[in-house]
C-alpha cells in the first residue's frame, strides 16, 4: 500500500492504514473487528464476509484476512461454522455462547422455512414457556 493510503470496508467500517509505521494490516483488522464486536456495533450472530470477499474489498492478501480471522477465533470473538460462514460469537461463558449459537441456528432455520419474524418469535416463546413453565 502506498504511503498514507487508507482502504475502508463499507459494511464493516474497517480502515486499513498503509502508512509506514502503522501496525500490520492483519493486526489492524483483528483489533477493529474485536472492538466492533465488544461495543455491539457488530452484534452477536453477525455474519462476516468471507476471507476472500473481505480481502478483495480491502485490497489485502487472503492470507492476511485468514490470519486475522484465526486470531479472532482463538480469542473467542468470532466463530466459524463450516460452510455456513463466520459469525460474531457471543461474549461471556460457555452456556451463553452455546445459547447464542443455538438461537442463531434457529433464526437461520426459521428464515429458510419462510416464517415471518412474528411467527418465529411466537414459536420460540411458546417453547420457552413450555420448558420454563412461564
PDB file of C-alpha atoms in Angstrom:
ATOM      1  CA  UNK A   1       0.000   0.000   0.000  1.00  0.00           C
ATOM      2  CA  UNK A   2       1.145   3.490  -0.689  1.00  0.00           C
ATOM      3  CA  UNK A   3       2.126   5.943   1.979  1.00  0.00           C
ATOM      4  CA  UNK A   4      -0.877   7.435   3.840  1.00  0.00           C
ATOM      5  CA  UNK A   5      -3.271   5.299   1.808  1.00  0.00           C
ATOM      6  CA  UNK A   6      -6.324   4.131   3.694  1.00  0.00           C
ATOM      7  CA  UNK A   7      -8.692   1.455   2.490  1.00  0.00           C
ATOM      8  CA  UNK A   8     -12.165   1.199   4.005  1.00  0.00           C
ATOM      9  CA  UNK A   9     -14.614  -1.691   4.104  1.00  0.00           C
ATOM     10  CA  UNK A  10     -18.081  -0.241   3.696  1.00  0.00           C
ATOM     11  CA  UNK A  11     -20.017  -2.973   5.528  1.00  0.00           C
ATOM     12  CA  UNK A  12     -17.671  -3.399   8.487  1.00  0.00           C
ATOM     13  CA  UNK A  13     -16.289   0.153   8.540  1.00  0.00           C
ATOM     14  CA  UNK A  14     -12.778  -1.274   8.663  1.00  0.00           C
ATOM     15  CA  UNK A  15      -9.925   1.074   7.813  1.00  0.00           C
ATOM     16  CA  UNK A  16      -6.521  -0.293   6.937  1.00  0.00           C
ATOM     17  CA  UNK A  17      -3.751   2.282   7.234  1.00  0.00           C
ATOM     18  CA  UNK A  18      -0.918   1.508   4.841  1.00  0.00           C
ATOM     19  CA  UNK A  19       1.367   4.281   6.048  1.00  0.00           C
ATOM     20  CA  UNK A  20       4.888   3.454   7.189  1.00  0.00           C
ATOM     21  CA  UNK A  21       4.921   2.699  10.892  1.00  0.00           C
ATOM     22  CA  UNK A  22       1.268   1.618  11.036  1.00  0.00           C
ATOM     23  CA  UNK A  23       0.546  -1.766  12.633  1.00  0.00           C
ATOM     24  CA  UNK A  24       0.469  -4.799  10.342  1.00  0.00           C
ATOM     25  CA  UNK A  25      -2.770  -4.986   8.319  1.00  0.00           C
ATOM     26  CA  UNK A  26      -3.825  -8.263   9.961  1.00  0.00           C
ATOM     27  CA  UNK A  27      -3.411  -6.666  13.407  1.00  0.00           C
ATOM     28  CA  UNK A  28      -5.435  -3.604  12.349  1.00  0.00           C
ATOM     29  CA  UNK A  29      -8.185  -5.895  11.060  1.00  0.00           C
ATOM     30  CA  UNK A  30      -8.106  -8.050  14.194  1.00  0.00           C
ATOM     31  CA  UNK A  31      -8.272  -5.043  16.515  1.00  0.00           C
ATOM     32  CA  UNK A  32     -11.070  -3.271  14.658  1.00  0.00           C
ATOM     33  CA  UNK A  33     -13.315  -6.345  14.411  1.00  0.00           C
ATOM     34  CA  UNK A  34     -12.719  -7.180  18.097  1.00  0.00           C
ATOM     35  CA  UNK A  35     -13.559  -3.607  19.165  1.00  0.00           C
ATOM     36  CA  UNK A  36     -16.696  -3.533  16.990  1.00  0.00           C
ATOM     37  CA  UNK A  37     -17.855  -6.858  18.456  1.00  0.00           C
ATOM     38  CA  UNK A  38     -17.190  -5.725  22.044  1.00  0.00           C
ATOM     39  CA  UNK A  39     -19.014  -2.422  21.537  1.00  0.00           C
ATOM     40  CA  UNK A  40     -22.036  -4.121  19.971  1.00  0.00           C
ATOM     41  CA  UNK A  41     -21.503  -2.355  16.638  1.00  0.00           C
ATOM     42  CA  UNK A  42     -21.185  -5.892  15.247  1.00  0.00           C
ATOM     43  CA  UNK A  43     -23.898  -7.811  17.115  1.00  0.00           C
ATOM     44  CA  UNK A  44     -23.713 -11.448  18.170  1.00  0.00           C
ATOM     45  CA  UNK A  45     -24.554 -13.608  15.177  1.00  0.00           C
ATOM     46  CA  UNK A  46     -23.477 -11.006  12.609  1.00  0.00           C
ATOM     47  CA  UNK A  47     -22.190 -12.852   9.554  1.00  0.00           C
ATOM     48  CA  UNK A  48     -18.766 -11.634   8.498  1.00  0.00           C
ATOM     49  CA  UNK A  49     -17.686 -11.547   4.857  1.00  0.00           C
ATOM     50  CA  UNK A  50     -15.743 -14.498   3.512  1.00  0.00           C
ATOM     51  CA  UNK A  51     -11.973 -14.311   3.762  1.00  0.00           C
ATOM     52  CA  UNK A  52     -11.692 -13.857   0.015  1.00  0.00           C
ATOM     53  CA  UNK A  53     -14.505 -11.287  -0.128  1.00  0.00           C
ATOM     54  CA  UNK A  54     -13.071  -9.106   2.620  1.00  0.00           C
ATOM     55  CA  UNK A  55      -9.556  -9.431   1.204  1.00  0.00           C
ATOM     56  CA  UNK A  56     -10.775  -8.202  -2.178  1.00  0.00           C
ATOM     57  CA  UNK A  57     -12.755  -5.362  -0.633  1.00  0.00           C
ATOM     58  CA  UNK A  58      -9.778  -4.159   1.401  1.00  0.00           C
ATOM     59  CA  UNK A  59      -7.134  -4.895  -1.210  1.00  0.00           C
ATOM     60  CA  UNK A  60      -5.354  -7.327   1.111  1.00  0.00           C
ATOM     61  CA  UNK A  61      -3.996 -10.815   0.551  1.00  0.00           C
ATOM     62  CA  UNK A  62      -6.450 -13.571   1.514  1.00  0.00           C
ATOM     63  CA  UNK A  63      -3.803 -14.985   3.874  1.00  0.00           C
ATOM     64  CA  UNK A  64      -3.779 -11.680   5.790  1.00  0.00           C
ATOM     65  CA  UNK A  65      -7.533 -11.807   6.395  1.00  0.00           C
ATOM     66  CA  UNK A  66      -7.381 -15.537   7.202  1.00  0.00           C
ATOM     67  CA  UNK A  67      -4.665 -14.859   9.793  1.00  0.00           C
ATOM     68  CA  UNK A  68      -6.820 -12.157  11.427  1.00  0.00           C
ATOM     69  CA  UNK A  69      -9.895 -14.433  11.425  1.00  0.00           C
ATOM     70  CA  UNK A  70      -7.871 -17.290  13.004  1.00  0.00           C
ATOM     71  CA  UNK A  71      -6.601 -14.952  15.720  1.00  0.00           C
ATOM     72  CA  UNK A  72     -10.120 -13.632  16.387  1.00  0.00           C
ATOM     73  CA  UNK A  73     -11.465 -17.166  16.563  1.00  0.00           C
ATOM     74  CA  UNK A  74      -8.722 -18.096  19.020  1.00  0.00           C
ATOM     75  CA  UNK A  75      -9.742 -15.074  21.115  1.00  0.00           C
ATOM     76  CA  UNK A  76     -13.391 -16.204  21.091  1.00  0.00           C
ATOM     77  CA  UNK A  77     -14.540 -13.077  19.225  1.00  0.00           C
ATOM     78  CA  UNK A  78     -15.767 -14.924  16.138  1.00  0.00           C
ATOM     79  CA  UNK A  79     -16.705 -18.491  15.297  1.00  0.00           C
ATOM     80  CA  UNK A  80     -16.580 -20.339  12.013  1.00  0.00           C
ATOM     81  CA  UNK A  81     -19.447 -22.695  11.241  1.00  0.00           C
ATOM     82  CA  UNK A  82     -18.043 -24.563   8.272  1.00  0.00           C
ATOM     83  CA  UNK A  83     -19.810 -23.722   5.029  1.00  0.00           C
ATOM     84  CA  UNK A  84     -22.329 -21.540   6.846  1.00  0.00           C
ATOM     85  CA  UNK A  85     -19.710 -18.846   7.344  1.00  0.00           C
ATOM     86  CA  UNK A  86     -18.018 -16.866  10.073  1.00  0.00           C
ATOM     87  CA  UNK A  87     -20.035 -15.072  12.736  1.00  0.00           C
ATOM     88  CA  UNK A  88     -19.533 -12.767  15.702  1.00  0.00           C
ATOM     89  CA  UNK A  89     -19.543 -15.046  18.755  1.00  0.00           C
ATOM     90  CA  UNK A  90     -21.366 -14.421  21.994  1.00  0.00           C
ATOM     91  CA  UNK A  91     -19.340 -12.951  24.796  1.00  0.00           C
ATOM     92  CA  UNK A  92     -19.404 -14.475  28.220  1.00  0.00           C
ATOM     93  CA  UNK A  93     -19.374 -18.016  29.461  1.00  0.00           C
ATOM     94  CA  UNK A  94     -19.773 -21.208  27.507  1.00  0.00           C
ATOM     95  CA  UNK A  95     -23.503 -21.531  28.275  1.00  0.00           C
ATOM     96  CA  UNK A  96     -24.207 -18.044  26.937  1.00  0.00           C
ATOM     97  CA  UNK A  97     -22.149 -18.751  23.807  1.00  0.00           C
ATOM     98  CA  UNK A  98     -23.930 -22.044  23.222  1.00  0.00           C
ATOM     99  CA  UNK A  99     -27.348 -20.413  23.694  1.00  0.00           C
ATOM    100  CA  UNK A 100     -26.455 -17.628  21.241  1.00  0.00           C
ATOM    101  CA  UNK A 101     -25.251 -20.202  18.730  1.00  0.00           C
ATOM    102  CA  UNK A 102     -28.472 -22.200  19.092  1.00  0.00           C
ATOM    103  CA  UNK A 103     -30.528 -19.022  18.707  1.00  0.00           C
ATOM    104  CA  UNK A 104     -28.620 -18.108  15.558  1.00  0.00           C
ATOM    105  CA  UNK A 105     -29.199 -21.587  14.117  1.00  0.00           C
ATOM    106  CA  UNK A 106     -32.912 -21.286  14.979  1.00  0.00           C
ATOM    107  CA  UNK A 107     -33.129 -17.881  13.273  1.00  0.00           C
ATOM    108  CA  UNK A 108     -31.449 -19.234  10.135  1.00  0.00           C
ATOM    109  CA  UNK A 109     -33.738 -22.278  10.056  1.00  0.00           C
ATOM    110  CA  UNK A 110     -37.000 -20.337  10.549  1.00  0.00           C
ATOM    111  CA  UNK A 111     -35.974 -17.861   7.863  1.00  0.00           C
ATOM    112  CA  UNK A 112     -35.280 -20.743   5.448  1.00  0.00           C
ATOM    113  CA  UNK A 113     -38.684 -22.222   6.314  1.00  0.00           C
ATOM    114  CA  UNK A 114     -40.321 -18.948   5.336  1.00  0.00           C
ATOM    115  CA  UNK A 115     -41.650 -17.978   8.767  1.00  0.00           C
ATOM    116  CA  UNK A 116     -42.153 -14.294   9.487  1.00  0.00           C
ATOM    117  CA  UNK A 117     -40.307 -12.637  12.353  1.00  0.00           C
ATOM    118  CA  UNK A 118     -43.501 -12.690  14.454  1.00  0.00           C
ATOM    119  CA  UNK A 119     -44.149 -16.379  13.700  1.00  0.00           C
ATOM    120  CA  UNK A 120     -40.576 -17.333  14.582  1.00  0.00           C
ATOM    121  CA  UNK A 121     -40.683 -15.278  17.778  1.00  0.00           C
ATOM    122  CA  UNK A 122     -44.024 -16.798  18.818  1.00  0.00           C
ATOM    123  CA  UNK A 123     -42.732 -20.340  18.250  1.00  0.00           C
ATOM    124  CA  UNK A 124     -39.612 -19.657  20.315  1.00  0.00           C
ATOM    125  CA  UNK A 125     -41.612 -18.057  23.139  1.00  0.00           C
ATOM    126  CA  UNK A 126     -44.066 -20.969  23.186  1.00  0.00           C
ATOM    127  CA  UNK A 127     -41.195 -23.443  23.507  1.00  0.00           C
ATOM    128  CA  UNK A 128     -39.538 -21.402  26.267  1.00  0.00           C
ATOM    129  CA  UNK A 129     -42.801 -21.017  28.208  1.00  0.00           C
ATOM    130  CA  UNK A 130     -43.456 -24.757  27.942  1.00  0.00           C
ATOM    131  CA  UNK A 131     -39.963 -25.580  29.183  1.00  0.00           C
ATOM    132  CA  UNK A 132     -39.702 -22.945  31.923  1.00  0.00           C
ATOM    133  CA  UNK A 133     -43.358 -23.036  32.974  1.00  0.00           C
ATOM    134  CA  UNK A 134     -43.891 -19.343  32.238  1.00  0.00           C
TER     135      UNK A 134
END
